[in-house]
JSON list of C-alpha atoms in Angstrom, two decimals:
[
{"chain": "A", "resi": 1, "resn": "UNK", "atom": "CA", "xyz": [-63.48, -5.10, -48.49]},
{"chain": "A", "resi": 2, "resn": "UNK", "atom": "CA", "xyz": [-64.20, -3.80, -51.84]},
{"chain": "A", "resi": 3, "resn": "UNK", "atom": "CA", "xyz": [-61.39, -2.24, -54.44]},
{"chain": "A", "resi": 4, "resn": "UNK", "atom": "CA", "xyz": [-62.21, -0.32, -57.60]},
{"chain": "A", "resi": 5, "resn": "UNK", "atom": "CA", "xyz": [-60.35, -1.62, -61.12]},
{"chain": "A", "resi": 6, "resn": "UNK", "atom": "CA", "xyz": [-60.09, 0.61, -63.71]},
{"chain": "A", "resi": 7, "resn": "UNK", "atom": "CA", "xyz": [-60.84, -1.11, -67.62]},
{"chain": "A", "resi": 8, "resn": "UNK", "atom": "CA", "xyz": [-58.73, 0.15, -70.46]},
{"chain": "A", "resi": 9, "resn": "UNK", "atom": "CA", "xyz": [-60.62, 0.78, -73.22]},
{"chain": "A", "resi": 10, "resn": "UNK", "atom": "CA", "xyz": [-58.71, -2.19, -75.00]},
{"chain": "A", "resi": 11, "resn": "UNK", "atom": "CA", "xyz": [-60.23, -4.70, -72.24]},
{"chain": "A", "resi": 12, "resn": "UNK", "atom": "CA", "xyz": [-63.78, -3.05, -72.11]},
{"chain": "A", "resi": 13, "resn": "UNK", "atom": "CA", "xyz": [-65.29, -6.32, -74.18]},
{"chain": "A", "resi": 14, "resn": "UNK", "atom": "CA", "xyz": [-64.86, -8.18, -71.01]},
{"chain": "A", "resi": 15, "resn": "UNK", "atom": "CA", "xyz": [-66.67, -6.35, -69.11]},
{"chain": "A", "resi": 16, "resn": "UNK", "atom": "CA", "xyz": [-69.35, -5.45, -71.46]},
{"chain": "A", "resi": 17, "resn": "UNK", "atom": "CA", "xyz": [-68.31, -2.19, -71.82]},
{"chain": "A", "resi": 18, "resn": "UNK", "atom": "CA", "xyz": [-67.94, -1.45, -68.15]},
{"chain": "A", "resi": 19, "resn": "UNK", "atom": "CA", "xyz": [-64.89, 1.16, -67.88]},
{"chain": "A", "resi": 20, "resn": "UNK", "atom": "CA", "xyz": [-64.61, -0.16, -64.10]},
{"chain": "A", "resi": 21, "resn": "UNK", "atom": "CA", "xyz": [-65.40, -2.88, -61.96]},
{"chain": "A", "resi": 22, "resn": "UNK", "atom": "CA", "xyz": [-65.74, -3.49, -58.04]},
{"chain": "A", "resi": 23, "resn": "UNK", "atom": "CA", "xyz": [-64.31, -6.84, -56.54]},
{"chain": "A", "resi": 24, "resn": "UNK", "atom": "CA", "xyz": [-63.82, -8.09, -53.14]},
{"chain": "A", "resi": 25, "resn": "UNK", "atom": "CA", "xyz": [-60.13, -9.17, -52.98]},
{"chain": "A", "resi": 26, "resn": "UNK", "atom": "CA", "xyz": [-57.25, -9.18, -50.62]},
{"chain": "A", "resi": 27, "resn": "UNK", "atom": "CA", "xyz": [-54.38, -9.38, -53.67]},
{"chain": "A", "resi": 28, "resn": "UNK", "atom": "CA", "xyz": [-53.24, -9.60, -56.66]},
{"chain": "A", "resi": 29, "resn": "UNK", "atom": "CA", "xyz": [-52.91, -13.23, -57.19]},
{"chain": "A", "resi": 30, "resn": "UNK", "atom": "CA", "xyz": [-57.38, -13.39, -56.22]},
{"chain": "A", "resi": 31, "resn": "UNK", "atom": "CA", "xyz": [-57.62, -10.08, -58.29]},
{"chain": "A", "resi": 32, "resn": "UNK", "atom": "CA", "xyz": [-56.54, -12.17, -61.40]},
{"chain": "A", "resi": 33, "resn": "UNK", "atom": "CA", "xyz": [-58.64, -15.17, -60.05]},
{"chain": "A", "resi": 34, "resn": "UNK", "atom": "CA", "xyz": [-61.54, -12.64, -59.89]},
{"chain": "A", "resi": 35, "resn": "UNK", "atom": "CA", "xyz": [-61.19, -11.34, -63.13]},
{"chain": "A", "resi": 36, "resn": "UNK", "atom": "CA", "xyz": [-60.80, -15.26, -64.95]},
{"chain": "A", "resi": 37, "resn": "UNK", "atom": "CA", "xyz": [-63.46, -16.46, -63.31]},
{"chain": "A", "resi": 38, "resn": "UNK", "atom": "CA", "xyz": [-65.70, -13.37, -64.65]},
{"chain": "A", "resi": 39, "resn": "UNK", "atom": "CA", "xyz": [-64.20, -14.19, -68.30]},
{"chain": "A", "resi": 40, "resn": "UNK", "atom": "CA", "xyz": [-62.05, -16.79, -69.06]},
{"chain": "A", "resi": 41, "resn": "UNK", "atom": "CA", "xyz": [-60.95, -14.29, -71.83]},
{"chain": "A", "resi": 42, "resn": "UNK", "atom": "CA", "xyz": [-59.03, -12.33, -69.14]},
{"chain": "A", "resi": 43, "resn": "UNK", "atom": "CA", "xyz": [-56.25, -14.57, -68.55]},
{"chain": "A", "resi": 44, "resn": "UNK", "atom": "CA", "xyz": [-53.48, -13.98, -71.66]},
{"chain": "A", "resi": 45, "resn": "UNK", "atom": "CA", "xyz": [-54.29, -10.46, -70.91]},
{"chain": "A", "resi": 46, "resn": "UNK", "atom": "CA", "xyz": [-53.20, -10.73, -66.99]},
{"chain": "A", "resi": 47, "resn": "UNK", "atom": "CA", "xyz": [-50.97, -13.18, -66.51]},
{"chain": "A", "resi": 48, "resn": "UNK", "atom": "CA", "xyz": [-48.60, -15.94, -68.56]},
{"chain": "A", "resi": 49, "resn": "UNK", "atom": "CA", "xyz": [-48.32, -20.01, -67.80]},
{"chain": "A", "resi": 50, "resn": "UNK", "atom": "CA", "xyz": [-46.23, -19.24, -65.18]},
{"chain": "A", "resi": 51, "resn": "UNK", "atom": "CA", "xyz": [-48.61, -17.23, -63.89]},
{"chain": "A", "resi": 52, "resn": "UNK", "atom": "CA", "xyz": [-46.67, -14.24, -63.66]},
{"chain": "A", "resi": 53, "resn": "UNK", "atom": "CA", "xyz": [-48.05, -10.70, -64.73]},
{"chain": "A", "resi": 54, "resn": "UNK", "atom": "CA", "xyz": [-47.80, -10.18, -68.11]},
{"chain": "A", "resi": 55, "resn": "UNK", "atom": "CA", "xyz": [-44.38, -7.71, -69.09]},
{"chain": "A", "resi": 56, "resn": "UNK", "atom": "CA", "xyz": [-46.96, -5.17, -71.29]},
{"chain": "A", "resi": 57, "resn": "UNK", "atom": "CA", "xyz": [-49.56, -4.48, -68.40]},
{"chain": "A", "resi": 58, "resn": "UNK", "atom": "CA", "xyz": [-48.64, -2.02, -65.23]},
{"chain": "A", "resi": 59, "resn": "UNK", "atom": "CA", "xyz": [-51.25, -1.92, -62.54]},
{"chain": "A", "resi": 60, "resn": "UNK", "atom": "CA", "xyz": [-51.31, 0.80, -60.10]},
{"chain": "A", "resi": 61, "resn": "UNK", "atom": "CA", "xyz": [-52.83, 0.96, -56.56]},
{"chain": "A", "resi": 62, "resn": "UNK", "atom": "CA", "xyz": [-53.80, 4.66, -55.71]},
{"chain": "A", "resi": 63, "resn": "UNK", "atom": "CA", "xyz": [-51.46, 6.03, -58.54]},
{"chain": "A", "resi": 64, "resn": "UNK", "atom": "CA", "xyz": [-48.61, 3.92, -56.98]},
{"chain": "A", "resi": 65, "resn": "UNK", "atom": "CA", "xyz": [-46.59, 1.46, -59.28]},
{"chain": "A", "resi": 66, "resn": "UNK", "atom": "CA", "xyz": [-47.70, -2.49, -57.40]},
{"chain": "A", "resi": 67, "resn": "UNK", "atom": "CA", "xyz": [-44.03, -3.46, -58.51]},
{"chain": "A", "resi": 68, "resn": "UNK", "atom": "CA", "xyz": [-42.84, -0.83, -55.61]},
{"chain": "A", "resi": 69, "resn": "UNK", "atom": "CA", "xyz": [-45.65, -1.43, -53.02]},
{"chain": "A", "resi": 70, "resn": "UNK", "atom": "CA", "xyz": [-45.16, -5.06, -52.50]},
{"chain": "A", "resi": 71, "resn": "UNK", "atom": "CA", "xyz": [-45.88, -6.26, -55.80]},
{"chain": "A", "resi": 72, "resn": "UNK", "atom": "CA", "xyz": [-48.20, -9.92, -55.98]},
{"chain": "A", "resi": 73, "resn": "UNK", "atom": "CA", "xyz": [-48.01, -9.51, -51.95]},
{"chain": "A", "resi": 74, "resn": "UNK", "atom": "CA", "xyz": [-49.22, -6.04, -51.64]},
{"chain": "A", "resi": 75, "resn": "UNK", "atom": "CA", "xyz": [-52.55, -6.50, -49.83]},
{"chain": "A", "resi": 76, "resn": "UNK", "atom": "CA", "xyz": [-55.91, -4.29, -50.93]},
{"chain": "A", "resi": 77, "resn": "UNK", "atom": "CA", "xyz": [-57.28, -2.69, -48.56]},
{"chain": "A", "resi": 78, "resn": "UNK", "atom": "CA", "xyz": [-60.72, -1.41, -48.46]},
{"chain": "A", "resi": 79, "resn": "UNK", "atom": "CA", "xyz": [-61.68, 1.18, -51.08]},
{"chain": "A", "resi": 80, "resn": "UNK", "atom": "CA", "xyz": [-57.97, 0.77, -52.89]},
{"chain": "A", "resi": 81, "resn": "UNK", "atom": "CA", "xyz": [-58.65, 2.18, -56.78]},
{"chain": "A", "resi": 82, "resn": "UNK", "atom": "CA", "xyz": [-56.53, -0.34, -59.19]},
{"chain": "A", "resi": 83, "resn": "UNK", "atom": "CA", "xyz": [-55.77, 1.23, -62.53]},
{"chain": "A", "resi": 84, "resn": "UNK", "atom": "CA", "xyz": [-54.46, -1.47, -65.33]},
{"chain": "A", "resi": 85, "resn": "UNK", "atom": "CA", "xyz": [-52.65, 0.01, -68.07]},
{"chain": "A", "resi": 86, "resn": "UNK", "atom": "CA", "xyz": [-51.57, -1.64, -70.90]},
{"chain": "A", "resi": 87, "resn": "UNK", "atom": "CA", "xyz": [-47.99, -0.61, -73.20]},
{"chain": "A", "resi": 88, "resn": "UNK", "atom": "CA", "xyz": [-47.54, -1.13, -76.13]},
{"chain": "A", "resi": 89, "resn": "UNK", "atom": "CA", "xyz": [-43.87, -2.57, -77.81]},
{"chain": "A", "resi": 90, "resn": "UNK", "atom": "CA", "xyz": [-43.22, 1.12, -79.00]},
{"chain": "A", "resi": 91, "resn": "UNK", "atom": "CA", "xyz": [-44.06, 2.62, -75.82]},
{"chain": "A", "resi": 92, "resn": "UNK", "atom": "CA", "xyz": [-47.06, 3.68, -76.46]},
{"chain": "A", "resi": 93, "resn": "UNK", "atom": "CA", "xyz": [-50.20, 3.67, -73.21]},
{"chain": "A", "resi": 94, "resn": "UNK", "atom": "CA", "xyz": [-53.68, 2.12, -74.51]},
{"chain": "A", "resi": 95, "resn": "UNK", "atom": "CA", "xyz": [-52.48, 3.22, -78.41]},
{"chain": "A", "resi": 96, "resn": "UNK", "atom": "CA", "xyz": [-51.73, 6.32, -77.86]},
{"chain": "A", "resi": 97, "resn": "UNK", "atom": "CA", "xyz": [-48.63, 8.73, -77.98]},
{"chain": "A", "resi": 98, "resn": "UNK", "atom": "CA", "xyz": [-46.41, 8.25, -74.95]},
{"chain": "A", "resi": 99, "resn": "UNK", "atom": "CA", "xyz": [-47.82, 9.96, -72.13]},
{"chain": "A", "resi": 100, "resn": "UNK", "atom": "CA", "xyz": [-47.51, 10.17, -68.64]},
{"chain": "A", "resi": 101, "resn": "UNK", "atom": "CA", "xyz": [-48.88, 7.65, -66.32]},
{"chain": "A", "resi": 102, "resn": "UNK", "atom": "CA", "xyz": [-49.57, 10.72, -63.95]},
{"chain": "A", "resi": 103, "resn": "UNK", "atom": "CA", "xyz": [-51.54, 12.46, -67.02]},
{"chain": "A", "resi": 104, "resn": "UNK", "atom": "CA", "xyz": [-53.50, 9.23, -67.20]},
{"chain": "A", "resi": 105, "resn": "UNK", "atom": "CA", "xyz": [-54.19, 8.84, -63.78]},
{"chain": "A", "resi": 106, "resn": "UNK", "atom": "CA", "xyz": [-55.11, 12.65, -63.53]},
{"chain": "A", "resi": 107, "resn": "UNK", "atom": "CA", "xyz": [-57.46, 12.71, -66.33]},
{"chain": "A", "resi": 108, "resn": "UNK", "atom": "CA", "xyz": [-59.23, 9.47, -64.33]},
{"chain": "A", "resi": 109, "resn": "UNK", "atom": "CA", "xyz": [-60.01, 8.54, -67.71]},
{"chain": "A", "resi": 110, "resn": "UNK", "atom": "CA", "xyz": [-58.71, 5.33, -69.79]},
{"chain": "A", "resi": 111, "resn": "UNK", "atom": "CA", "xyz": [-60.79, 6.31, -73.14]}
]
């Protein structure tokens, strides 16, 4: 099973510049395992000590909030498109003005 995670433009130095990047997961918890274990740079961007999500990043599973679809537990399934978003203290999505997550998600771009 493969999902599709979508790089803010913020992250993009850990991937090399990649705007996306395919993994074979079945959750969150391996999702964040995936993405360590590709960078150790990755991890005070995901998740704190605890190793709860960090407050500033949302992640959405086919333009649906994870915190409302199961959250950690929500299980990928095959072909699931992951969008990470990160806010800002002021409110503001990937440095920008506020906006819409459904603008974001329409435009399919994070640039």
């Amino acid at each position: 099973m493969s999902i599709t995670v979508e790089i803010p433009t913020p992250l993009r130095r850990l991937t090399a510049g990649a705007p996306r990047v395919v993994c074979s997961v079945a959750n969150l918890n391996e999702l964040f395992s995936e993405l360590d274990s590709r960078s150790p740079a990755w991890k005070p961007h995901l998740h704190d000590e605890a190793g709860e999500t960090r407050r500033f990043l949302n992640i959405y599973v086919n333009e649906e909030d994870i915190r409302f679809i199961g959250g950690a537990s929500y299980s990928f399934r095959d072909g699931d498109e992951v969008l990470l978003v990160l806010r800002s203290r002021r409110g503001a999505i990937d440095n920008r003005p506020c906006t819409t997550i459904r603008a974001i998600l329409n435009r399919r771009e994070i640039a």
